[in-house]
Amino acid sequence: MNTLSLFKNRPVASAFALALAVGVPASFYVAPAPVEAAAGDLDRAVDALRGISTMKADFVQTDRNGQAVSGVMTLKRPGKIRFEYEKGVDLLVVSNGKSMYMIDYAVNQVQRWPIRNSPLGALLDPNRDVKKYGRLIETSHSDVVSIEVRDSDRPEFGVITLIFQRDASAPGGLRLTHWVALDSQNHRTTVRLRNHRYGMAVADSTFRFRDPRRTSRRPG
């Protein structure tokens, strides 16, 4: 099945995009780093996230069945992000700095959540201390840093894991390569980033959207 036929199934499409927008609340499970040296990596990951002022990257989002859709992610601190899907996919995920929205232009619907209830809260909010919300996961590669975020008291919100690779050219010396979201039904969604660009001018209007509930026109 190709990506466009995948998105003809609206329930599947919505679940696919929602993996970007909802899942983990503001209070996370706290666990110690697995080894002494890992504490430095957690600090570096926090610095890497806070060191991003603006970023663009191409993304590929893959569901548990291996079906994928691509697009472009634009990030601007504080709290703004936009996932523009490939041509033919009438979905948009965007945060304006306060709330996260999923806009489905095919059925003229908009869903909204506070950023603090988003699994991407650690990425979007520079004032949050990731060290209080997640824990390092040991990896088999010394150049890879992995942070797991979960709420052990609310398993229905699932788990998200942020994965970084050491890269001297990236802010803080770590490049966010991908994240994996796992919901309470063990449905896994992976978002991989490539072609990272940092520090460009990004207008705030990038994070606005046309509300389809106010018009029946398709996005132009």
Short mmCIF file of C-alpha atoms in Angstrom, two decimals:
data_model
loop_
_atom_site.label_atom_id
_atom_site.label_comp_id
_atom_site.label_asym_id
_atom_site.label_seq_id
_atom_site.Cartn_x
_atom_site.Cartn_y
_atom_site.Cartn_z
CA MET A 1 0.00 0.00 0.00
CA ASN A 2 1.40 3.42 -0.89
CA THR A 3 1.28 6.43 1.38
CA LEU A 4 -1.62 8.11 -0.37
CA SER A 5 -3.82 5.01 -0.25
CA LEU A 6 -2.91 4.69 3.44
CA PHE A 7 -4.33 8.15 4.09
CA LYS A 8 -7.60 7.32 2.35
CA ASN A 9 -8.39 5.35 5.51
CA ARG A 10 -9.24 8.25 7.81
CA PRO A 11 -9.08 6.36 11.15
CA VAL A 12 -5.63 5.07 10.25
CA ALA A 13 -4.58 8.51 9.07
CA SER A 14 -5.70 10.20 12.26
CA ALA A 15 -3.95 7.70 14.51
CA PHE A 16 -0.82 8.05 12.41
CA ALA A 17 -0.70 11.82 12.84
CA LEU A 18 -1.81 11.77 16.47
CA ALA A 19 1.40 9.98 17.39
CA LEU A 20 3.07 13.34 16.84
CA ALA A 21 0.64 15.26 18.96
CA VAL A 22 -0.54 13.39 22.04
CA GLY A 23 0.50 10.67 24.40
CA VAL A 24 2.60 11.69 27.39
CA PRO A 25 1.45 14.19 30.04
CA ALA A 26 3.48 16.77 31.90
CA SER A 27 4.63 14.60 34.81
CA PHE A 28 7.03 11.83 33.83
CA TYR A 29 8.60 8.82 35.42
CA VAL A 30 11.98 9.63 36.93
CA ALA A 31 14.71 6.98 37.06
CA PRO A 32 18.45 7.19 37.66
CA ALA A 33 20.88 7.04 34.75
CA PRO A 34 22.16 3.48 34.21
CA VAL A 35 25.82 4.37 34.76
CA GLU A 36 27.79 7.29 36.21
CA ALA A 37 29.04 8.53 32.83
CA ALA A 38 25.49 8.74 31.50
CA ALA A 39 24.72 11.78 33.66
CA GLY A 40 26.92 13.86 31.37
CA ASP A 41 25.06 12.63 28.31
CA LEU A 42 21.74 13.62 29.83
CA ASP A 43 23.08 17.11 30.46
CA ARG A 44 24.35 17.28 26.88
CA ALA A 45 20.96 16.19 25.54
CA VAL A 46 19.27 18.96 27.52
CA ASP A 47 21.80 21.48 26.19
CA ALA A 48 21.23 20.19 22.64
CA LEU A 49 17.47 20.71 22.89
CA ARG A 50 17.82 24.15 24.42
CA GLY A 51 20.46 25.10 21.87
CA ILE A 52 18.02 24.90 18.96
CA SER A 53 16.56 28.29 18.12
CA THR A 54 15.14 27.26 14.74
CA MET A 55 15.44 24.04 12.76
CA LYS A 56 14.08 22.46 9.62
CA ALA A 57 14.38 18.81 8.73
CA ASP A 58 12.81 16.32 6.37
CA PHE A 59 10.90 13.60 8.21
CA VAL A 60 9.61 10.12 7.49
CA GLN A 61 6.86 8.84 9.79
CA THR A 62 6.40 5.05 9.91
CA ASP A 63 3.66 3.07 11.64
CA ARG A 64 3.88 -0.39 13.21
CA ASN A 65 3.04 -2.04 9.87
CA GLY A 66 5.96 -0.35 8.16
CA GLN A 67 3.79 2.06 6.18
CA ALA A 68 5.36 5.48 5.83
CA VAL A 69 4.58 9.06 4.91
CA SER A 70 7.04 11.94 4.57
CA GLY A 71 7.14 15.69 4.90
CA VAL A 72 9.01 18.67 6.34
CA MET A 73 9.27 19.61 10.01
CA THR A 74 9.87 23.24 11.05
CA LEU A 75 10.74 24.12 14.66
CA LYS A 76 11.02 27.50 16.33
CA ARG A 77 11.51 28.12 20.01
CA PRO A 78 9.72 28.63 22.22
CA GLY A 79 7.11 25.99 21.58
CA LYS A 80 6.42 26.24 17.86
CA ILE A 81 6.53 23.28 15.45
CA ARG A 82 4.92 22.36 12.12
CA PHE A 83 4.70 19.00 10.35
CA GLU A 84 3.84 19.60 6.70
CA TYR A 85 2.93 16.29 5.07
CA GLU A 86 3.70 15.35 1.49
CA LYS A 87 1.47 16.48 -1.38
CA GLY A 88 -1.83 14.64 -1.45
CA VAL A 89 -2.04 14.16 2.34
CA ASP A 90 -4.60 16.64 3.71
CA LEU A 91 -3.26 16.60 7.27
CA LEU A 92 -1.30 19.16 9.26
CA VAL A 93 0.17 19.00 12.78
CA VAL A 94 1.19 22.38 14.20
CA SER A 95 1.91 24.07 17.52
CA ASN A 96 1.60 27.84 17.92
CA GLY A 97 3.59 27.92 21.16
CA LYS A 98 0.65 27.26 23.46
CA SER A 99 -1.35 24.41 21.93
CA MET A 100 -0.78 21.51 19.57
CA TYR A 101 -3.30 21.06 16.72
CA MET A 102 -4.05 18.27 14.29
CA ILE A 103 -5.95 19.63 11.29
CA ASP A 104 -7.66 17.14 8.97
CA TYR A 105 -8.68 19.03 5.85
CA ALA A 106 -10.26 15.94 4.29
CA VAL A 107 -13.05 15.93 6.87
CA ASN A 108 -12.78 19.57 8.04
CA GLN A 109 -11.88 18.71 11.62
CA VAL A 110 -9.45 20.24 14.14
CA GLN A 111 -8.23 18.62 17.37
CA ARG A 112 -6.31 20.55 20.03
CA TRP A 113 -4.14 19.71 23.08
CA PRO A 114 -2.00 21.82 25.44
CA ILE A 115 1.73 21.51 24.69
CA ARG A 116 2.28 20.19 28.20
CA ASN A 117 0.21 17.11 27.27
CA SER A 118 2.29 16.44 24.17
CA PRO A 119 5.12 13.88 24.06
CA LEU A 120 7.06 16.57 22.21
CA GLY A 121 6.87 18.85 25.24
CA ALA A 122 10.51 18.15 26.09
CA LEU A 123 11.49 19.27 22.60
CA LEU A 124 9.21 22.31 22.43
CA ASP A 125 9.47 23.86 25.89
CA PRO A 126 13.00 25.16 26.67
CA ASN A 127 12.09 25.85 30.29
CA ARG A 128 11.40 22.22 31.13
CA ASP A 129 14.23 20.16 32.60
CA VAL A 130 14.28 16.91 30.64
CA LYS A 131 16.29 15.33 33.46
CA LYS A 132 13.21 15.51 35.68
CA TYR A 133 10.94 13.89 33.11
CA GLY A 134 12.86 11.00 31.59
CA ARG A 135 15.75 8.59 31.91
CA LEU A 136 18.66 7.53 29.80
CA ILE A 137 18.46 4.19 28.01
CA GLU A 138 21.67 2.26 27.44
CA THR A 139 22.53 1.78 23.78
CA SER A 140 25.01 -0.43 21.97
CA HIS A 141 26.70 2.55 20.27
CA SER A 142 28.83 5.06 22.15
CA ASP A 143 27.82 7.85 19.73
CA VAL A 144 24.08 7.37 20.37
CA VAL A 145 22.15 8.90 23.29
CA SER A 146 18.61 7.68 24.00
CA ILE A 147 16.11 9.23 26.45
CA GLU A 148 12.89 7.46 27.42
CA VAL A 149 9.94 9.53 28.67
CA ARG A 150 6.96 7.92 30.41
CA ASP A 151 4.48 8.27 33.29
CA SER A 152 4.45 5.01 35.22
CA ASP A 153 1.18 5.99 36.92
CA ARG A 154 -0.60 6.68 33.61
CA PRO A 155 0.35 3.86 31.22
CA GLU A 156 -2.52 4.81 28.91
CA PHE A 157 -0.43 7.81 27.81
CA GLY A 158 2.28 5.57 26.37
CA VAL A 159 6.02 6.14 26.01
CA ILE A 160 8.21 8.30 23.79
CA THR A 161 11.94 7.82 23.26
CA LEU A 162 14.17 10.58 21.83
CA ILE A 163 17.34 9.40 20.06
CA PHE A 164 20.37 11.62 19.45
CA GLN A 165 23.66 11.06 17.62
CA ARG A 166 26.88 12.82 18.50
CA ASP A 167 27.55 15.53 15.93
CA ALA A 168 29.91 18.43 16.57
CA SER A 169 28.08 20.59 14.02
CA ALA A 170 24.73 20.31 15.83
CA PRO A 171 23.65 22.50 18.78
CA GLY A 172 25.05 21.05 21.99
CA GLY A 173 27.02 18.48 20.00
CA LEU A 174 24.03 16.14 19.62
CA ARG A 175 21.71 15.78 16.61
CA LEU A 176 18.15 14.57 17.18
CA THR A 177 17.84 11.76 14.62
CA HIS A 178 14.45 10.28 15.48
CA TRP A 179 11.89 9.48 18.14
CA VAL A 180 9.68 6.47 18.78
CA ALA A 181 6.18 6.73 20.26
CA LEU A 182 4.54 3.64 21.77
CA ASP A 183 0.90 3.87 22.82
CA SER A 184 -0.91 1.81 25.45
CA GLN A 185 -1.91 -0.75 22.81
CA ASN A 186 1.76 -1.19 21.85
CA HIS A 187 1.22 0.56 18.52
CA ARG A 188 4.59 1.95 17.53
CA THR A 189 5.19 5.05 15.42
CA THR A 190 8.69 6.19 14.44
CA VAL A 191 9.60 9.65 13.13
CA ARG A 192 13.05 9.89 11.52
CA LEU A 193 14.72 13.21 10.67
CA ARG A 194 17.33 13.99 8.04
CA ASN A 195 18.80 16.99 6.23
CA HIS A 196 18.82 19.09 9.42
CA ARG A 197 19.17 22.88 8.96
CA TYR A 198 19.68 25.19 11.93
CA GLY A 199 19.42 28.90 12.67
CA MET A 200 17.41 30.11 9.69
CA ALA A 201 14.80 32.88 9.89
CA VAL A 202 11.32 31.42 10.39
CA ALA A 203 8.26 33.69 10.45
CA ASP A 204 5.68 33.17 13.20
CA SER A 205 3.05 32.92 10.46
CA THR A 206 4.53 29.51 9.64
CA PHE A 207 2.72 28.17 12.70
CA ARG A 208 -0.71 29.46 11.80
CA PHE A 209 -3.22 27.43 9.83
CA ARG A 210 -6.43 27.81 7.91
CA ASP A 211 -9.29 26.52 10.04
CA PRO A 212 -11.33 24.20 7.80
CA ARG A 213 -14.36 24.57 10.07
CA ARG A 214 -14.74 28.13 8.75
CA THR A 215 -14.59 27.27 5.06
CA SER A 216 -15.22 24.28 2.83
CA ARG A 217 -12.34 25.10 0.49
CA ARG A 218 -9.49 22.63 0.19
CA PRO A 219 -6.02 23.96 1.07
CA GLY A 220 -4.37 25.65 -1.88
#
